[in-house]
Short mmCIF file of C-alpha atoms and ligand atoms in Angstrom, two decimals:
data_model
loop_
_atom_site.label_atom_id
_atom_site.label_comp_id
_atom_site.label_asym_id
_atom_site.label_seq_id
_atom_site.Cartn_x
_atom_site.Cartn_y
_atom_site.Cartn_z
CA UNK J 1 0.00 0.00 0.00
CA UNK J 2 1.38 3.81 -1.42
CA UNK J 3 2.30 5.88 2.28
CA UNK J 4 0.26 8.71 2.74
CA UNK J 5 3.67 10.72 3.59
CA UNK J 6 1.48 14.52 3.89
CA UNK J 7 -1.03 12.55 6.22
CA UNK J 8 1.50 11.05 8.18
CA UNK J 9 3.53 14.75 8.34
CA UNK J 10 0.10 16.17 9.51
CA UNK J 11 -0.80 14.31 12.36
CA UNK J 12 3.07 14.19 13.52
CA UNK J 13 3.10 17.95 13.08
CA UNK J 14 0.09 18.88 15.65
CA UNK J 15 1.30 15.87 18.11
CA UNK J 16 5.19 17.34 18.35
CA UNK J 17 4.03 21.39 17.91
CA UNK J 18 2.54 21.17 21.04
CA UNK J 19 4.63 19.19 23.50
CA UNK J 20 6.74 21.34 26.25
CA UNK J 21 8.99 23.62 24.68
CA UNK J 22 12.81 22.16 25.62
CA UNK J 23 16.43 23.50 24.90
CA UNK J 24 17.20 26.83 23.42
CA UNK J 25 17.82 28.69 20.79
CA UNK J 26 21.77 28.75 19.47
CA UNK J 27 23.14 31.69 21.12
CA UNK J 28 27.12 32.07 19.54
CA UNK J 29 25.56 34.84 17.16
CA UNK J 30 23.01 37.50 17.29
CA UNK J 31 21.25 36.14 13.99
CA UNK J 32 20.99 33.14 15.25
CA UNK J 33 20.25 34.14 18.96
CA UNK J 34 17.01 36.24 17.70
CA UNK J 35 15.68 33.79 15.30
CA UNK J 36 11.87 33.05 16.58
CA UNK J 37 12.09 29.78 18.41
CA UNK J 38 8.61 28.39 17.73
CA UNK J 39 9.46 28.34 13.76
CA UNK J 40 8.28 24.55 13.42
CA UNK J 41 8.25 23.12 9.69
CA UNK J 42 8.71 19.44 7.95
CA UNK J 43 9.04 18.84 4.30
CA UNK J 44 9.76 14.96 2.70
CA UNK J 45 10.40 14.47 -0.84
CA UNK J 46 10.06 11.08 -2.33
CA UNK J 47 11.88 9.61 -4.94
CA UNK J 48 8.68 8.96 -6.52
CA UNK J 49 8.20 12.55 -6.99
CA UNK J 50 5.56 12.97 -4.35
CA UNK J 51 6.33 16.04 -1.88
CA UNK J 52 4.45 16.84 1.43
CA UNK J 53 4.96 19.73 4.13
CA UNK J 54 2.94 21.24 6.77
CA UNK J 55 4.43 23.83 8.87
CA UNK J 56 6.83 26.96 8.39
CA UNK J 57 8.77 24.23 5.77
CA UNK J 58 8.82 26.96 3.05
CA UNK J 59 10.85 29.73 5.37
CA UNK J 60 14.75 29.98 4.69
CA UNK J 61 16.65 29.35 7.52
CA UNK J 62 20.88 29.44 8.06
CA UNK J 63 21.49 25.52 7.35
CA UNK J 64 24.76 25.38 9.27
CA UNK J 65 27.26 22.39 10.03
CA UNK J 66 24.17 20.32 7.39
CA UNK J 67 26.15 22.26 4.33
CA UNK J 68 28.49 20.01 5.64
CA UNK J 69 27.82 17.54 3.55
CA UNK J 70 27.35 19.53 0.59
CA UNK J 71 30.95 20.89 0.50
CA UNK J 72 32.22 16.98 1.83
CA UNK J 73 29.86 15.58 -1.89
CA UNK J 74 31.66 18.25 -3.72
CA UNK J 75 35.49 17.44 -2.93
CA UNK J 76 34.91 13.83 -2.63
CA UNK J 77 33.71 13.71 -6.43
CA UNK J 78 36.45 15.95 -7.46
CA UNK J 79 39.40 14.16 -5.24
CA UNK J 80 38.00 10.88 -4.99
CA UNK J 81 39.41 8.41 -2.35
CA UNK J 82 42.66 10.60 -1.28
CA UNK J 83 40.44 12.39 0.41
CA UNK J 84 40.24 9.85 3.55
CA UNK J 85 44.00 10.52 4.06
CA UNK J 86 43.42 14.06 5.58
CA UNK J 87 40.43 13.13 7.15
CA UNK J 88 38.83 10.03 9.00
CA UNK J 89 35.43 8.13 9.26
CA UNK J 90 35.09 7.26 12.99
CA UNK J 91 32.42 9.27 15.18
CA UNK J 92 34.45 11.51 17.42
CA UNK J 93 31.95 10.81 20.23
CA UNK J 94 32.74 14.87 21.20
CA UNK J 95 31.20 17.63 20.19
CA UNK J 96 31.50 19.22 17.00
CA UNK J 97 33.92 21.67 18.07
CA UNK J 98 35.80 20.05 20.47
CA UNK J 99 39.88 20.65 20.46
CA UNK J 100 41.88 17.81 22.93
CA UNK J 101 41.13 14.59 20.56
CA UNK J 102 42.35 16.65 17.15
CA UNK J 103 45.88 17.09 19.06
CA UNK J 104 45.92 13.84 20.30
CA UNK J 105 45.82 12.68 17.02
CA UNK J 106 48.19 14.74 15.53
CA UNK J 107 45.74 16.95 13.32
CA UNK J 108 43.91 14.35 11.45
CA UNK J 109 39.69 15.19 12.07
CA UNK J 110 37.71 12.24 13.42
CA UNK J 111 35.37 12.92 10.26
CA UNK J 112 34.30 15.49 7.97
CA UNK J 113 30.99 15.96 10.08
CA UNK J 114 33.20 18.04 12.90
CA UNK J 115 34.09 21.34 12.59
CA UNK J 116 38.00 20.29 12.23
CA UNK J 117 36.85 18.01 9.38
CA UNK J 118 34.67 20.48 7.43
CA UNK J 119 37.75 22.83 7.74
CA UNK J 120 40.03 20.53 6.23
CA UNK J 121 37.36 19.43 3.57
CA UNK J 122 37.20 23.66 3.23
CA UNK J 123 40.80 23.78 3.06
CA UNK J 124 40.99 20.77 -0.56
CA UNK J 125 38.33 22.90 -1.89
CA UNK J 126 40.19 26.13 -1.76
CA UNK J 127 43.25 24.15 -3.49
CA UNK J 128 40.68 22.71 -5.94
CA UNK J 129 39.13 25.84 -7.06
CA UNK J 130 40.40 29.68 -7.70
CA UNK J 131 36.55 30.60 -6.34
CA UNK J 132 35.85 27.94 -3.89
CA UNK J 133 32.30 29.67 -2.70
CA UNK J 134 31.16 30.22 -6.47
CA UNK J 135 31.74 26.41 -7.32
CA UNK J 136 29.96 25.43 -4.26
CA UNK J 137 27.61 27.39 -4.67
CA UNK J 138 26.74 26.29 -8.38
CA UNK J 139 27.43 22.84 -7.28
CA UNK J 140 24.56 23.26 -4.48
CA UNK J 141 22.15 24.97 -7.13
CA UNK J 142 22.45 21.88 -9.71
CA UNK J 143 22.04 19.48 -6.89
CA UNK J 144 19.35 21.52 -5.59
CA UNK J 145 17.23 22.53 -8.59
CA UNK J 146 17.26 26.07 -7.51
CA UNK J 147 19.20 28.93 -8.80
CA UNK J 148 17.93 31.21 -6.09
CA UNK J 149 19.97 29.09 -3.48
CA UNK J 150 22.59 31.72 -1.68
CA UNK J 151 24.40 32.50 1.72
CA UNK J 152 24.00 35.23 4.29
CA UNK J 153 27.20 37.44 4.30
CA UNK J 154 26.46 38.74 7.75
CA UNK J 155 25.65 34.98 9.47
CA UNK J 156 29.11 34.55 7.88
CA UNK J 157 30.75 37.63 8.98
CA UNK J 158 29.28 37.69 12.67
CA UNK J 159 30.62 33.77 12.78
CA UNK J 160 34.04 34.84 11.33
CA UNK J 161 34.26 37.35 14.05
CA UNK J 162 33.06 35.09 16.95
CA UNK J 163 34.81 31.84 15.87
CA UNK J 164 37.40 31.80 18.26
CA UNK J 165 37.16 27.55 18.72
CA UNK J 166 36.67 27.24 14.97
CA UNK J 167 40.33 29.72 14.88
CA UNK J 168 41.87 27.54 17.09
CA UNK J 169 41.06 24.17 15.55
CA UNK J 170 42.86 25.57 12.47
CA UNK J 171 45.40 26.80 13.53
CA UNK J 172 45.94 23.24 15.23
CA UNK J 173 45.85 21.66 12.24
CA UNK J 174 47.84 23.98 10.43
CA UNK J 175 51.10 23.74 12.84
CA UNK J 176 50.08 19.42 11.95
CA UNK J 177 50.43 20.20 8.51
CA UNK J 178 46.76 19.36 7.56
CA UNK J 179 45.73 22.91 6.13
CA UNK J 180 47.55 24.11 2.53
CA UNK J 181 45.94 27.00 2.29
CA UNK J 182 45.26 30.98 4.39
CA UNK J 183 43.73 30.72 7.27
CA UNK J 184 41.46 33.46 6.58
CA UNK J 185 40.79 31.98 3.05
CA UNK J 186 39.88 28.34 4.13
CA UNK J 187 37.34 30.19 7.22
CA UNK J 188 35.89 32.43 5.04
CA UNK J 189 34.49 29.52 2.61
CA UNK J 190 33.63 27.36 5.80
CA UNK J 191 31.59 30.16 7.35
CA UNK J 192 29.63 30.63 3.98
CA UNK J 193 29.31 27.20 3.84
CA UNK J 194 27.61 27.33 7.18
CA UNK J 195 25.55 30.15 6.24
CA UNK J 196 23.66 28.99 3.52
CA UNK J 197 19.89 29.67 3.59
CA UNK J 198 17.34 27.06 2.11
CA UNK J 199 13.72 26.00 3.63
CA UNK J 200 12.85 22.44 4.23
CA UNK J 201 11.29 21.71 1.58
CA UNK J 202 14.76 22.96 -0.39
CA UNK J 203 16.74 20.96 1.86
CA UNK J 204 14.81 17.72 1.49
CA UNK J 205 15.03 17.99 -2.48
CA UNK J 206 18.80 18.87 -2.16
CA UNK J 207 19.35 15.70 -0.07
CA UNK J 208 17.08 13.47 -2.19
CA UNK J 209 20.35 12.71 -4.03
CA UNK J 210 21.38 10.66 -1.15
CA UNK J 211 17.97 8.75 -1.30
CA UNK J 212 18.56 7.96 -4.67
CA UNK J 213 22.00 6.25 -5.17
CA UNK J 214 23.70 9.67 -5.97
CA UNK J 215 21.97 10.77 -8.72
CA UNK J 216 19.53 13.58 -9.42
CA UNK J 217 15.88 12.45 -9.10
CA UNK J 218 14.53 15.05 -11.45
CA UNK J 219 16.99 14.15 -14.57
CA UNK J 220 18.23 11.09 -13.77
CA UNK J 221 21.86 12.65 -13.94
CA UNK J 222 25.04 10.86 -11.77
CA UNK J 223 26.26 13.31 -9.84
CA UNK J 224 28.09 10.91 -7.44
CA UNK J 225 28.64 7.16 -8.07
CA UNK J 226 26.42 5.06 -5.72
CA UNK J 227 29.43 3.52 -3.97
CA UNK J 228 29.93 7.84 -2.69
CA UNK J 229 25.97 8.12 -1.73
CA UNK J 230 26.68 4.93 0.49
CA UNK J 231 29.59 5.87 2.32
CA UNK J 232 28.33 9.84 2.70
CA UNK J 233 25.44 7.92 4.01
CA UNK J 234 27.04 6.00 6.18
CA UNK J 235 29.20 8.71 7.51
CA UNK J 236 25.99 10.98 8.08
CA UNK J 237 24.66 8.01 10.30
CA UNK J 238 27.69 7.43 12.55
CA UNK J 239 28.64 10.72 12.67
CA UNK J 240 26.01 13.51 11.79
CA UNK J 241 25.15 14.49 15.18
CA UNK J 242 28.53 14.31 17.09
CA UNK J 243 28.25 12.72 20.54
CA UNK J 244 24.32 11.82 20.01
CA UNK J 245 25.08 9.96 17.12
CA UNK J 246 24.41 6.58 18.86
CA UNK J 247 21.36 8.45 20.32
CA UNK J 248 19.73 9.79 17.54
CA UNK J 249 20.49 6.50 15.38
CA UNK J 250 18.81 4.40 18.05
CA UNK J 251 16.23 6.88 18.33
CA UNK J 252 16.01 7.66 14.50
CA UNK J 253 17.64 4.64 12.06
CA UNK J 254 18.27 6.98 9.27
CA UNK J 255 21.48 8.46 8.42
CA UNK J 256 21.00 12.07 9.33
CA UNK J 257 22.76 15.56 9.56
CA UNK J 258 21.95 18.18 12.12
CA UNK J 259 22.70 22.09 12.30
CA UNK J 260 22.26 24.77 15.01
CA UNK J 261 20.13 26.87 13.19
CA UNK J 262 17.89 24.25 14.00
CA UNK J 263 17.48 21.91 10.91
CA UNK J 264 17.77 18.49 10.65
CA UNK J 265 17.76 16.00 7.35
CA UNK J 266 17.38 12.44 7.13
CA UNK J 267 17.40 10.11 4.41
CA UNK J 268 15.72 6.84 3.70
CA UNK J 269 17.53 5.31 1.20
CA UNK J 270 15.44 4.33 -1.56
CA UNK J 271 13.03 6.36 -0.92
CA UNK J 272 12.59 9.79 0.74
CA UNK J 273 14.60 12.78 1.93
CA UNK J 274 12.82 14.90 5.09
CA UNK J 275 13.72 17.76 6.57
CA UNK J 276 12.63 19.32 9.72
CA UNK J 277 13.23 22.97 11.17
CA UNK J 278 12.72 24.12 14.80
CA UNK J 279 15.48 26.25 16.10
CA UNK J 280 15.55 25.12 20.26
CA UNK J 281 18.61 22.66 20.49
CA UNK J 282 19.49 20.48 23.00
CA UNK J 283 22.98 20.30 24.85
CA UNK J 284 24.57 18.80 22.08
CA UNK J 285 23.16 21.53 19.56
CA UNK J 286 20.77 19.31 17.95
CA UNK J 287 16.97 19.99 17.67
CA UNK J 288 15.17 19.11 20.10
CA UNK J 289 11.45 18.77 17.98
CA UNK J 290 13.52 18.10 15.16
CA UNK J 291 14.51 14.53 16.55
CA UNK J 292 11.55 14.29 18.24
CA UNK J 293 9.17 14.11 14.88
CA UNK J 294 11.90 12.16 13.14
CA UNK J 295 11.79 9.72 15.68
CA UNK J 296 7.48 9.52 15.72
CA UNK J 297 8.00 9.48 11.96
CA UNK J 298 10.52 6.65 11.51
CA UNK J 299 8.40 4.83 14.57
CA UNK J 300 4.72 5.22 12.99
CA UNK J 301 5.69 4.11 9.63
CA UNK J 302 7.84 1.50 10.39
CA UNK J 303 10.05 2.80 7.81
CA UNK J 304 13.83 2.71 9.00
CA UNK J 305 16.64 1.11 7.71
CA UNK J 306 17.00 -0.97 10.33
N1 LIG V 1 28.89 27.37 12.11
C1 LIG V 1 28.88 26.51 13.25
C2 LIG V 1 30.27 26.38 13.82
O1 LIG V 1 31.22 26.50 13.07
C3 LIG V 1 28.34 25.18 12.82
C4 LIG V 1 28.09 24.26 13.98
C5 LIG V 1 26.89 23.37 13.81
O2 LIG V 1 25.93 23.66 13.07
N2 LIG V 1 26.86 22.31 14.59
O3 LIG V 1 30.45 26.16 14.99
#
């Protein structure tokens, strides 16, 4: 029998709106500190074609550490397996921007999930490209569908200004040997990176790629091999929400990526992308109704890859 997927969004909508408001809003920057906390939106995409939302899951909001895995698609189809020699695949089991365990281990990120690892993904694309931040942006558009897909220059600027963990993870990694390029170069791309605006329902059509083997659902176009979608899939499941990652799988069973504006995406391989937006976090900077309705979702239906 076909899943009524905007039924199902429906009735978990009302259910989660309405439980106790937990956790707070990301407070490291002002745009991020003043965003209205009971923004609440879900958006799945099929690979079918069928899309279903209910909520605020046409707003933009800043899609943070979740661009992760945009920039990590885009130098891992241009650099291919030497990739995994800067940076690893284990879950750190700290959070994303913690500093002891990347000098313990000389330099080398846990995964490309962390901060350290994004930086050093950052850091290949600036060597790749003589605009990094035009060629992932175009790179996010095709994947995407959507031209109109940009960043906010002053989430950017007022996380450049404030990043004083994300300055001194690089400059760890530099003295290792792990950065080739400017500091100020590599952190300007990461922080646009991490600025990006799309809504949910942009974000669940921009991930459907991962639902669907790696290639674009609309065109039918590779844009990574299969072999790619798997491992970024299986690198988003052990390691896409830091030191919940065990929770949130056992909670979830789908791989999944988290920011701290508040969104969260999960894909069902196969079959459907979903992304859900509310902007309180819990201590680990994941969203608290966010994993809440992902776990109903993945509960009611039954549907989990596990
Ligand atoms: N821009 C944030 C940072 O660098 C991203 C963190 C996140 O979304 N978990 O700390």
């Amino acid at each position: 029998m076909k899943t009524d997927y905007q039924q199902i969004l429906e009735e978990l909508y009302h259910v989660i709106k309405v439980k106790p408001d937990a956790g707070q809003v990301a407070p490291y920057i002002p745009e991020l500190a003043e965003i209205d906390p009971s923004k609440f939106g879900v958006h799945l995409a099929a690979t079918s074609g069928e899309q279903s939302g209910i909520g605020d899951h046409r707003e933009k909001f800043s899609i943070q550490s979740i661009g992760k895995v945009l920039s990590l698609t885009l130098a891992f189809q241009q650099r291919g397996e030497v990739l995994w020699d800067r940076v690893g695949v284990e879950p750190s089991g700290n959070p994303f921007n913690s500093l002891w365990q990347l000098e313990y281990e000389k330099g080398k990120p846990r995964n490309p999930l962390i901060n350290s690892g994004a930086i050093v993904i950052c850091d290949m694309l600036c060597t790749l490209y003589d605009d990094p931040l035009t060629e992932l942006l175009a790179f996010v558009r095709k994947i995407s569908g959507n031209e109109e897909i940009s960043c906010n220059k002053q989430v950017a600027a007022s996380e450049k200004k404030l990043g004083f963990r994300n300055a001194a993870l690089i400059n760890l990694m530099k003295s290792c040997h792990n950065i080739d390029n400017e500091i100020d170069e590599v952190m300007d791309l990461y922080y646009h990176m991490c600025s990006i605006e799309m809504s949910c329902e942009e974000l669940a059509n921009t991930f459907l790629l991962y639902a669907n083997h790696g290639k674009l659902v609309t065109t039918g176009e590779p844009v990574i091999t299969s072999s790619m979608a798997k491992r970024i899939n299986a690198i988003m499941q052990t390691c896409g929400f830091y030191d919940e990652a065990g929770e949130y799988t056992f909670k979830v069973g789908l791989p999944g990526k988290s920011g701290i504006g508040g969104g969260i995406v999960a894909i069902h391989p196969g079959s459907y992308a979903v992304a859900v937006w509310s902007p309180r976090l819990n201590a680990k900077g994941n969203s608290v109704k966010g994993m809440q309705l992902l776990e109903t979702l993945t509960s009611k239906t039954g549907l989990s890859i596990f």
